PDB file of N, CA and C in Angstrom:
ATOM      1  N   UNK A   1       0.834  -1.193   0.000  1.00  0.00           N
ATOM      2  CA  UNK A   1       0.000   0.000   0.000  1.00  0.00           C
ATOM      3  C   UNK A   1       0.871   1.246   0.000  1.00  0.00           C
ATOM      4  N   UNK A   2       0.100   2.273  -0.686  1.00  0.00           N
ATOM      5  CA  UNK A   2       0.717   3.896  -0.526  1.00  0.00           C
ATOM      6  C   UNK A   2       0.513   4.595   0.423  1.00  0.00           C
ATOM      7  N   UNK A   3       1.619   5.329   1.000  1.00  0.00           N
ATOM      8  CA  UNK A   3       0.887   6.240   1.856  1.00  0.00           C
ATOM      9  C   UNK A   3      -0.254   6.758   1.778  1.00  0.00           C
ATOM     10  N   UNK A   4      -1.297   6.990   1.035  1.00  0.00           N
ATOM     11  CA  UNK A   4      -2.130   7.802   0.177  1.00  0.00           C
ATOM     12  C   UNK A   4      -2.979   6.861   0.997  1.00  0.00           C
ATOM     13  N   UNK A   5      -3.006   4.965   0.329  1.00  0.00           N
ATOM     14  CA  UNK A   5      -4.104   4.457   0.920  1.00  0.00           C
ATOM     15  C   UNK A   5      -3.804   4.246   2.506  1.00  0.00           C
ATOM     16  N   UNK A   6      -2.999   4.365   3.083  1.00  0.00           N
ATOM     17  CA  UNK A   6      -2.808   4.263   4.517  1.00  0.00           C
ATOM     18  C   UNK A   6      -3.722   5.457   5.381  1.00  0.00           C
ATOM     19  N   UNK A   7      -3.698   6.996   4.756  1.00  0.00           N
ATOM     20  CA  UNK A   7      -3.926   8.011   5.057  1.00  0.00           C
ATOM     21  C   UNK A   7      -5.450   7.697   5.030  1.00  0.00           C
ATOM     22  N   UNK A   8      -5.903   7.126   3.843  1.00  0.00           N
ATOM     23  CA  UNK A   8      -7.485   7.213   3.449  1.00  0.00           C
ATOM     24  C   UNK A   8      -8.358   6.282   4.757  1.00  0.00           C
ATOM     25  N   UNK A   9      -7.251   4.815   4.596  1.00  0.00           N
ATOM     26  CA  UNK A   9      -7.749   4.075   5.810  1.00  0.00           C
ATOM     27  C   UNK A   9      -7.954   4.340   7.334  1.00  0.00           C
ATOM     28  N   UNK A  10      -6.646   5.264   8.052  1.00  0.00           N
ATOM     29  CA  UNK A  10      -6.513   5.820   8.633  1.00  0.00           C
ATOM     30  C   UNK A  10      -7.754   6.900   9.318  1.00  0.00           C
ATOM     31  N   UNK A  11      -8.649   7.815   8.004  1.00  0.00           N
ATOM     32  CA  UNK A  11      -9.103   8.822   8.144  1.00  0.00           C
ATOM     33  C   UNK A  11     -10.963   7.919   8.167  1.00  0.00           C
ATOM     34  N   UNK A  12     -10.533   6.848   7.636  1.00  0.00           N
ATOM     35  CA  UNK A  12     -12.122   6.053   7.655  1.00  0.00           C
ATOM     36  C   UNK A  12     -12.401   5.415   8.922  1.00  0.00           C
ATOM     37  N   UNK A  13     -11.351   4.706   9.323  1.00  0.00           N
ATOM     38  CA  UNK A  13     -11.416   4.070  10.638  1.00  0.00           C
ATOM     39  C   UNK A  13     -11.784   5.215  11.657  1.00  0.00           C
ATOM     40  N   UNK A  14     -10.991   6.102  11.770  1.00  0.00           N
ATOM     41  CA  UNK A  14     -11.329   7.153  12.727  1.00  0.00           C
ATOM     42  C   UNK A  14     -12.684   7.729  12.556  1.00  0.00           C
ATOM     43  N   UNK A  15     -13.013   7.892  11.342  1.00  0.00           N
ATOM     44  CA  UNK A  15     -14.554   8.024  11.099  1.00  0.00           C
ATOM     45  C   UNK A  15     -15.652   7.514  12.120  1.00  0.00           C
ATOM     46  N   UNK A  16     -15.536   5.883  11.655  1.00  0.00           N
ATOM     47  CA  UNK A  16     -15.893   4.837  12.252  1.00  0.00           C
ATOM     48  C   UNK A  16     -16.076   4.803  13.644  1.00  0.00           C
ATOM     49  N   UNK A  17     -15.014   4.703  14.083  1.00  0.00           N
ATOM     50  CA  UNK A  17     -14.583   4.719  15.512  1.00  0.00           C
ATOM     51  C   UNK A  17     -15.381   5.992  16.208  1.00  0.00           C
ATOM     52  N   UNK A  18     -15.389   7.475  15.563  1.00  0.00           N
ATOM     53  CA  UNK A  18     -16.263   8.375  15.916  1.00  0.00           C
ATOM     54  C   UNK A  18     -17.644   8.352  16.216  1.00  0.00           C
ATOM     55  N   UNK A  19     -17.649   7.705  15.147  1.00  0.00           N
ATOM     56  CA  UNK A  19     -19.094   7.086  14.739  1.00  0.00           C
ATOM     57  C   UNK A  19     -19.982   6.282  16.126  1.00  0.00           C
ATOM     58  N   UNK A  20     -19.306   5.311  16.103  1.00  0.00           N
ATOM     59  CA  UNK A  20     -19.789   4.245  17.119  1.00  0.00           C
ATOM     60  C   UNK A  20     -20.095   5.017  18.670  1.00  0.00           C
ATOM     61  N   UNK A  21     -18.611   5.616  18.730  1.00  0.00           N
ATOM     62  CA  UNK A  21     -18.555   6.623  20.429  1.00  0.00           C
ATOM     63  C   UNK A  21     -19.701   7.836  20.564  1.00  0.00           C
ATOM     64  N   UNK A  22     -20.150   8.251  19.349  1.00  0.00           N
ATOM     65  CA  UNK A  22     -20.887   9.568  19.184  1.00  0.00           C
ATOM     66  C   UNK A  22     -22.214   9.188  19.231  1.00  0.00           C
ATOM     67  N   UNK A  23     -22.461   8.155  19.203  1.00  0.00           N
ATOM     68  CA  UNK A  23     -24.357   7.513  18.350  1.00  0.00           C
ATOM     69  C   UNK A  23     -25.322   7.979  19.532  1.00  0.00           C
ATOM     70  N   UNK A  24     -25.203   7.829  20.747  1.00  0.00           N
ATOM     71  CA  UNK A  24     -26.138   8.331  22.383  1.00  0.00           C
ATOM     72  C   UNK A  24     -25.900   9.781  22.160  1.00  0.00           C
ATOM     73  N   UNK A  25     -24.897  10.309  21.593  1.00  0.00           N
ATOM     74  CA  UNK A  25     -25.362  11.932  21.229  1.00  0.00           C
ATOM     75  C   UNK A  25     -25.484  12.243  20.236  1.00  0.00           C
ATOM     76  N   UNK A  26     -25.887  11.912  19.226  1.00  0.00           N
ATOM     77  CA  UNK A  26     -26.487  12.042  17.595  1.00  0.00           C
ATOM     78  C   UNK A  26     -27.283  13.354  17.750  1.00  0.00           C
ATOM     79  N   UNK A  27     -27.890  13.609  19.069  1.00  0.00           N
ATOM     80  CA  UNK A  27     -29.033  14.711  18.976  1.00  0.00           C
ATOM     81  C   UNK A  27     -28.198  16.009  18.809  1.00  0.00           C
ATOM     82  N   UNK A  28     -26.862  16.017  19.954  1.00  0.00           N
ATOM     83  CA  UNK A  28     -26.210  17.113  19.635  1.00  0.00           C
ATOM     84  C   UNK A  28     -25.418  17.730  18.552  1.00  0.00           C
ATOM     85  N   UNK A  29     -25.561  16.747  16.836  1.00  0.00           N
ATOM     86  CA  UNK A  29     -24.727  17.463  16.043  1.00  0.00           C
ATOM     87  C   UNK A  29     -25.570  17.570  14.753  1.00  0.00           C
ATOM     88  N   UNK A  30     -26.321  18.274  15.497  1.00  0.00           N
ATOM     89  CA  UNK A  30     -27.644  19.004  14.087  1.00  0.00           C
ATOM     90  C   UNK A  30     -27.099  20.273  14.375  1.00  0.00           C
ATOM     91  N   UNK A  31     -27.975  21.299  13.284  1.00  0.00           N
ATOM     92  CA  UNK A  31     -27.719  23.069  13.382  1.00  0.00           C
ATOM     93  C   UNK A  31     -28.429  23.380  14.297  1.00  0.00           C
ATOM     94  N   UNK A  32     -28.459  22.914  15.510  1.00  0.00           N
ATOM     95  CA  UNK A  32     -28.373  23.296  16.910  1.00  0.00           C
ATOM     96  C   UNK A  32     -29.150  22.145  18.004  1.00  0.00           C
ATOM     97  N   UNK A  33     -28.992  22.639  19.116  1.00  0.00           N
ATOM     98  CA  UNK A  33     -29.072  20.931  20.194  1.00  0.00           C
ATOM     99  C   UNK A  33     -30.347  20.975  19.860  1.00  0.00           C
ATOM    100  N   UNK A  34     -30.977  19.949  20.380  1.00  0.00           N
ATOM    101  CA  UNK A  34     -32.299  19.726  20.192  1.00  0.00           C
ATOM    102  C   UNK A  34     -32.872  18.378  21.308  1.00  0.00           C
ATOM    103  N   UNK A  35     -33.756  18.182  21.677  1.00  0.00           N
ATOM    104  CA  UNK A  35     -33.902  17.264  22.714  1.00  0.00           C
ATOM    105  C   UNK A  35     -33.866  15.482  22.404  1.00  0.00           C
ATOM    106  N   UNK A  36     -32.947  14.570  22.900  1.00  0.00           N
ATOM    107  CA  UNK A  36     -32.589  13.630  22.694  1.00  0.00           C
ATOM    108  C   UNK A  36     -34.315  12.761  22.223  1.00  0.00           C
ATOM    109  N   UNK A  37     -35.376  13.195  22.897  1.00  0.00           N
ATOM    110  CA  UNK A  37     -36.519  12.447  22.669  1.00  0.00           C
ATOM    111  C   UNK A  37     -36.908  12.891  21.561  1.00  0.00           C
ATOM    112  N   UNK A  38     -36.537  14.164  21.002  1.00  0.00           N
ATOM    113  CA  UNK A  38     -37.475  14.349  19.726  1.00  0.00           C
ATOM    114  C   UNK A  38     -36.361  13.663  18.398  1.00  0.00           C
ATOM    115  N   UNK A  39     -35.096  13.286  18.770  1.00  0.00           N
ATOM    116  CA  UNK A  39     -34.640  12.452  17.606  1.00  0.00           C
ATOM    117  C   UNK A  39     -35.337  11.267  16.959  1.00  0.00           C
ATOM    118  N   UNK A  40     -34.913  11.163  16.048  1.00  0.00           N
ATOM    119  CA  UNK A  40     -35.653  10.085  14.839  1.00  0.00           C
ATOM    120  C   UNK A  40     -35.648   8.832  15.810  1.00  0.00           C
ATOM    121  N   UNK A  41     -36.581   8.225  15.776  1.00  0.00           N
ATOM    122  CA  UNK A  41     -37.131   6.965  16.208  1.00  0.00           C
ATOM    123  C   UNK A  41     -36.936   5.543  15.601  1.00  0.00           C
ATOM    124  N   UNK A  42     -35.742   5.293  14.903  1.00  0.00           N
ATOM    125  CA  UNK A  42     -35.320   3.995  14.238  1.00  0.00           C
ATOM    126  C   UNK A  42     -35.086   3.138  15.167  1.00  0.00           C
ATOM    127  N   UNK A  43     -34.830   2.181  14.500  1.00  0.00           N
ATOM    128  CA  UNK A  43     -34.287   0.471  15.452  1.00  0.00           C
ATOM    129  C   UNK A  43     -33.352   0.561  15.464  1.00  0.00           C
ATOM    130  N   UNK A  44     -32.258   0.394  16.852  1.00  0.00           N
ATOM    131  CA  UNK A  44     -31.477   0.758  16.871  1.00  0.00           C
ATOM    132  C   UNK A  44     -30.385   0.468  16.189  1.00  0.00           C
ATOM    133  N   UNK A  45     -30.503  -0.608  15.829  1.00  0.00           N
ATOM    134  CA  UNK A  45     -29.421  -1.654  14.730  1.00  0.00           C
ATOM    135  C   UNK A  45     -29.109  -0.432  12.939  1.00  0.00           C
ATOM    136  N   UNK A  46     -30.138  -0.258  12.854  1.00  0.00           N
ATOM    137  CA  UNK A  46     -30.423   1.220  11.467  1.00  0.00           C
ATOM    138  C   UNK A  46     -30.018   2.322  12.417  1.00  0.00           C
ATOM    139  N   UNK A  47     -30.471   2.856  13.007  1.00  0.00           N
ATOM    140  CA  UNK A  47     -29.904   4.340  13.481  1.00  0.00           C
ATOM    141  C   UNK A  47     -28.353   3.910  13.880  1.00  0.00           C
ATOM    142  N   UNK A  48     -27.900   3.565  14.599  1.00  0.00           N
ATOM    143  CA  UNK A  48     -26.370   3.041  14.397  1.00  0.00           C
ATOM    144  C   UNK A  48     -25.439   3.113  12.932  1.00  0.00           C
ATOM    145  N   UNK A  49     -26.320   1.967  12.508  1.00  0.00           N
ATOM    146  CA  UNK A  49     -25.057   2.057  11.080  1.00  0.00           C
ATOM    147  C   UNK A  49     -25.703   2.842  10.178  1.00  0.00           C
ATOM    148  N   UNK A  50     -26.213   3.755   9.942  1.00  0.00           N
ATOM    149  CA  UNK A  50     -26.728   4.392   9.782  1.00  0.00           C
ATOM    150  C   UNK A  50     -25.681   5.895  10.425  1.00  0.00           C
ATOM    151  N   UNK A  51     -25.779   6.375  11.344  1.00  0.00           N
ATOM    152  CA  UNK A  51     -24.757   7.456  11.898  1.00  0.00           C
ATOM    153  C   UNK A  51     -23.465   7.277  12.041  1.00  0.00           C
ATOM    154  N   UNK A  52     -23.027   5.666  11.729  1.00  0.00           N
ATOM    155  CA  UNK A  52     -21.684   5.108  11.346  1.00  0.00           C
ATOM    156  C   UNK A  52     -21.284   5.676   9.879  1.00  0.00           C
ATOM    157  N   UNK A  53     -21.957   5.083   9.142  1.00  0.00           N
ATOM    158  CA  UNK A  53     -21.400   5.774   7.587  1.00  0.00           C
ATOM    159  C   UNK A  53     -21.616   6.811   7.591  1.00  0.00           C
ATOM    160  N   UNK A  54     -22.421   8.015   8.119  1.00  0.00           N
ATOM    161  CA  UNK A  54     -22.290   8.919   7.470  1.00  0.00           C
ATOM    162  C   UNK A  54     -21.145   9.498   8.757  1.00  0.00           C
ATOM    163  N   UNK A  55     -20.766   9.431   9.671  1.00  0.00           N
ATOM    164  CA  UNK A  55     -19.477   9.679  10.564  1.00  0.00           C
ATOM    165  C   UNK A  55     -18.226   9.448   9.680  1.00  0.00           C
ATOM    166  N   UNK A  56     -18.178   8.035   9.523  1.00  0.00           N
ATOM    167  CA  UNK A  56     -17.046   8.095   8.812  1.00  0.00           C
ATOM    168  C   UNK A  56     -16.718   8.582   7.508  1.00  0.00           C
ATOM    169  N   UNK A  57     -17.734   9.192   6.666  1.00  0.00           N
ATOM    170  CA  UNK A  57     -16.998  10.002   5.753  1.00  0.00           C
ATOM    171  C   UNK A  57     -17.445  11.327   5.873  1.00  0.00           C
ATOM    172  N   UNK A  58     -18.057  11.950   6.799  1.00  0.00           N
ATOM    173  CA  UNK A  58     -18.196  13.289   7.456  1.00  0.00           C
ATOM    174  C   UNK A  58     -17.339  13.379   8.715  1.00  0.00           C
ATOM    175  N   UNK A  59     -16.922  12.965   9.259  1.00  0.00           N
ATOM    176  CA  UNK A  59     -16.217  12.865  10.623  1.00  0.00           C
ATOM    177  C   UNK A  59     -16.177  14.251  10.853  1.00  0.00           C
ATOM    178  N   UNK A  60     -14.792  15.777  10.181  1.00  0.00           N
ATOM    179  CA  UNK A  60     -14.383  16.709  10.607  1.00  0.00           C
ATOM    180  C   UNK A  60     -15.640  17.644  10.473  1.00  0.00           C
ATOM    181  N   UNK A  61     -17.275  17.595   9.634  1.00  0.00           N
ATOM    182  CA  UNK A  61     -17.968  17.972   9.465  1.00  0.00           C
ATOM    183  C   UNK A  61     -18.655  17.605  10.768  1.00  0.00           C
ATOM    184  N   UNK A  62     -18.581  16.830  11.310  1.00  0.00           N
ATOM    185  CA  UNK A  62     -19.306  16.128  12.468  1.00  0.00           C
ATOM    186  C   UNK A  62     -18.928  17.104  13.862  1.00  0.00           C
ATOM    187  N   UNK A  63     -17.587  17.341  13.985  1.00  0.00           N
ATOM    188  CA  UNK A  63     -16.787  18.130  14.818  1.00  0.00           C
ATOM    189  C   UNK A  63     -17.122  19.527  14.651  1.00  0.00           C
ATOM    190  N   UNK A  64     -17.122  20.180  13.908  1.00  0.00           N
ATOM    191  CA  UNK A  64     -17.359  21.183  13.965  1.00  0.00           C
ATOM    192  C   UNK A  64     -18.594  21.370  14.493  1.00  0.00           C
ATOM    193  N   UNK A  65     -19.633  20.732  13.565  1.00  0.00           N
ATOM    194  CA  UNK A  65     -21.272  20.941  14.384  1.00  0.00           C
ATOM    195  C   UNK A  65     -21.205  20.524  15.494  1.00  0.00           C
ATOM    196  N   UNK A  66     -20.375  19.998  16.001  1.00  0.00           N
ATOM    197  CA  UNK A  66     -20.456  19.907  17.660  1.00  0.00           C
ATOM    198  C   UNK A  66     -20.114  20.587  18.195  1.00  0.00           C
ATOM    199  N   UNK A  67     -18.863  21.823  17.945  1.00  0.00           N
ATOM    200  CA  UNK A  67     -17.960  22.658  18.270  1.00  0.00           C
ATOM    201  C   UNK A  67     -19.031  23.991  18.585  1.00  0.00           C
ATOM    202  N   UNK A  68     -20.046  23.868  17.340  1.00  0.00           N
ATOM    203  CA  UNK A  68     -20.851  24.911  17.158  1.00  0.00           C
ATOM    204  C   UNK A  68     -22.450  24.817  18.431  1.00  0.00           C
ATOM    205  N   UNK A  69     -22.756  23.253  18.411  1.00  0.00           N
ATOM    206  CA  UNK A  69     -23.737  23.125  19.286  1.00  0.00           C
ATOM    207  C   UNK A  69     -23.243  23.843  21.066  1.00  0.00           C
ATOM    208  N   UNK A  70     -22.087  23.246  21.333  1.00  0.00           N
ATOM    209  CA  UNK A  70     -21.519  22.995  22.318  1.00  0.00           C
ATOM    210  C   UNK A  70     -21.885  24.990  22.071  1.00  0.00           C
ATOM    211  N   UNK A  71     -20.940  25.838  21.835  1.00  0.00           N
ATOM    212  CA  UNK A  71     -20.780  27.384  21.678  1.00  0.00           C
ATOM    213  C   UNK A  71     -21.994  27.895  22.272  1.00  0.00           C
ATOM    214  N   UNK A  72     -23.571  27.292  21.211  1.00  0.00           N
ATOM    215  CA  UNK A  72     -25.331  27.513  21.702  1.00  0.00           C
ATOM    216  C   UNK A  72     -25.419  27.162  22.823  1.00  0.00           C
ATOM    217  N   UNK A  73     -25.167  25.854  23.397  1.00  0.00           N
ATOM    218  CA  UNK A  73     -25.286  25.413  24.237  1.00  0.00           C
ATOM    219  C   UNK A  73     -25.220  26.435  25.850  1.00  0.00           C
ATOM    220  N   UNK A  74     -23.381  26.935  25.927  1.00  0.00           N
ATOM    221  CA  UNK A  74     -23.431  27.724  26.475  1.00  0.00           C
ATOM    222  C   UNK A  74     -23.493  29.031  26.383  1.00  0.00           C
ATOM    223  N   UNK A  75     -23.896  29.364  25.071  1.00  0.00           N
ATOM    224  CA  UNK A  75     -24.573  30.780  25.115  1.00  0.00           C
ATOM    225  C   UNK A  75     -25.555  30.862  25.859  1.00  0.00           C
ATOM    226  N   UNK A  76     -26.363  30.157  25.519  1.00  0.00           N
ATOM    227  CA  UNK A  76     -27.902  29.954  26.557  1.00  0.00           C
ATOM    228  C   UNK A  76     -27.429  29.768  28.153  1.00  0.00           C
ATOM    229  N   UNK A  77     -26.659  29.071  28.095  1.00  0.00           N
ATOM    230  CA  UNK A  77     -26.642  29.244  29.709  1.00  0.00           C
ATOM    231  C   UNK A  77     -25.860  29.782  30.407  1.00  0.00           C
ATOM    232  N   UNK A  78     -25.083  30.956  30.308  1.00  0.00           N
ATOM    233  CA  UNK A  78     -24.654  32.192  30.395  1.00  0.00           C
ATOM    234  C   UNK A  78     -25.562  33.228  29.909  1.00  0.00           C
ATOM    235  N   UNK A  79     -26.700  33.090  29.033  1.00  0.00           N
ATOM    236  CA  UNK A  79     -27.598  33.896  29.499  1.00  0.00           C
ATOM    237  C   UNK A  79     -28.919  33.828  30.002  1.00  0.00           C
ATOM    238  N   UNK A  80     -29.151  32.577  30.688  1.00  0.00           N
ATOM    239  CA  UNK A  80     -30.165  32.342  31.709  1.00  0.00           C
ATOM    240  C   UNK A  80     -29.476  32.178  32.978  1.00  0.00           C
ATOM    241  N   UNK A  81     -27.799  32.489  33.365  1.00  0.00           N
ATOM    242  CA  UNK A  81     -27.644  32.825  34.588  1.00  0.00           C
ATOM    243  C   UNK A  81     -27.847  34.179  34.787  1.00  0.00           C
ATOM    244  N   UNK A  82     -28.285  35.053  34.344  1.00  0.00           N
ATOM    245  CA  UNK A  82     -28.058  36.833  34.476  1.00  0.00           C
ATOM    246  C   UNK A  82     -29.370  36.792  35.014  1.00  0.00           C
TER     247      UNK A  82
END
């Protein structure tokens, strides 16, 4: 193998691996939090691999919307302590 495919494998697995660790918070990486009960209602076996593939080839897209939820998150609650 090439570095090239090492890099690709590398960047899928980690996908993956994101994937699997992230799935109990799926709610937090929409364009903004939203309540874990009003997420989509699949079996869990489909909602899994299901937020697996699209993790692993969105992964750094995944991060950011979390980066961004997390930001809302405590905007709101820095301004419901005032």
């Amino acid at each position: 193998m090439t570095n090239e495919y090492i890099f690709i494998c590398i960047y899928l697995f980690f996908g993956a691996c994101f994937g699997f660790v992230t799935y109990s918070q799926r709610h937090l990486f929409s364009e903004g939090p939203r309540k874990k009960l009003n997420s989509d209602n699949t079996s869990a076996l489909e909602g899994r691999v299901f937020w697996v593939m699209v993790c692993t080839c969105l992964w750094p897209i995944m991060v950011i919307t979390r980066i961004n939820t997390a930001w809302v998150l405590f905007k709101r609650k820095k301004q419901s302590q005032k």
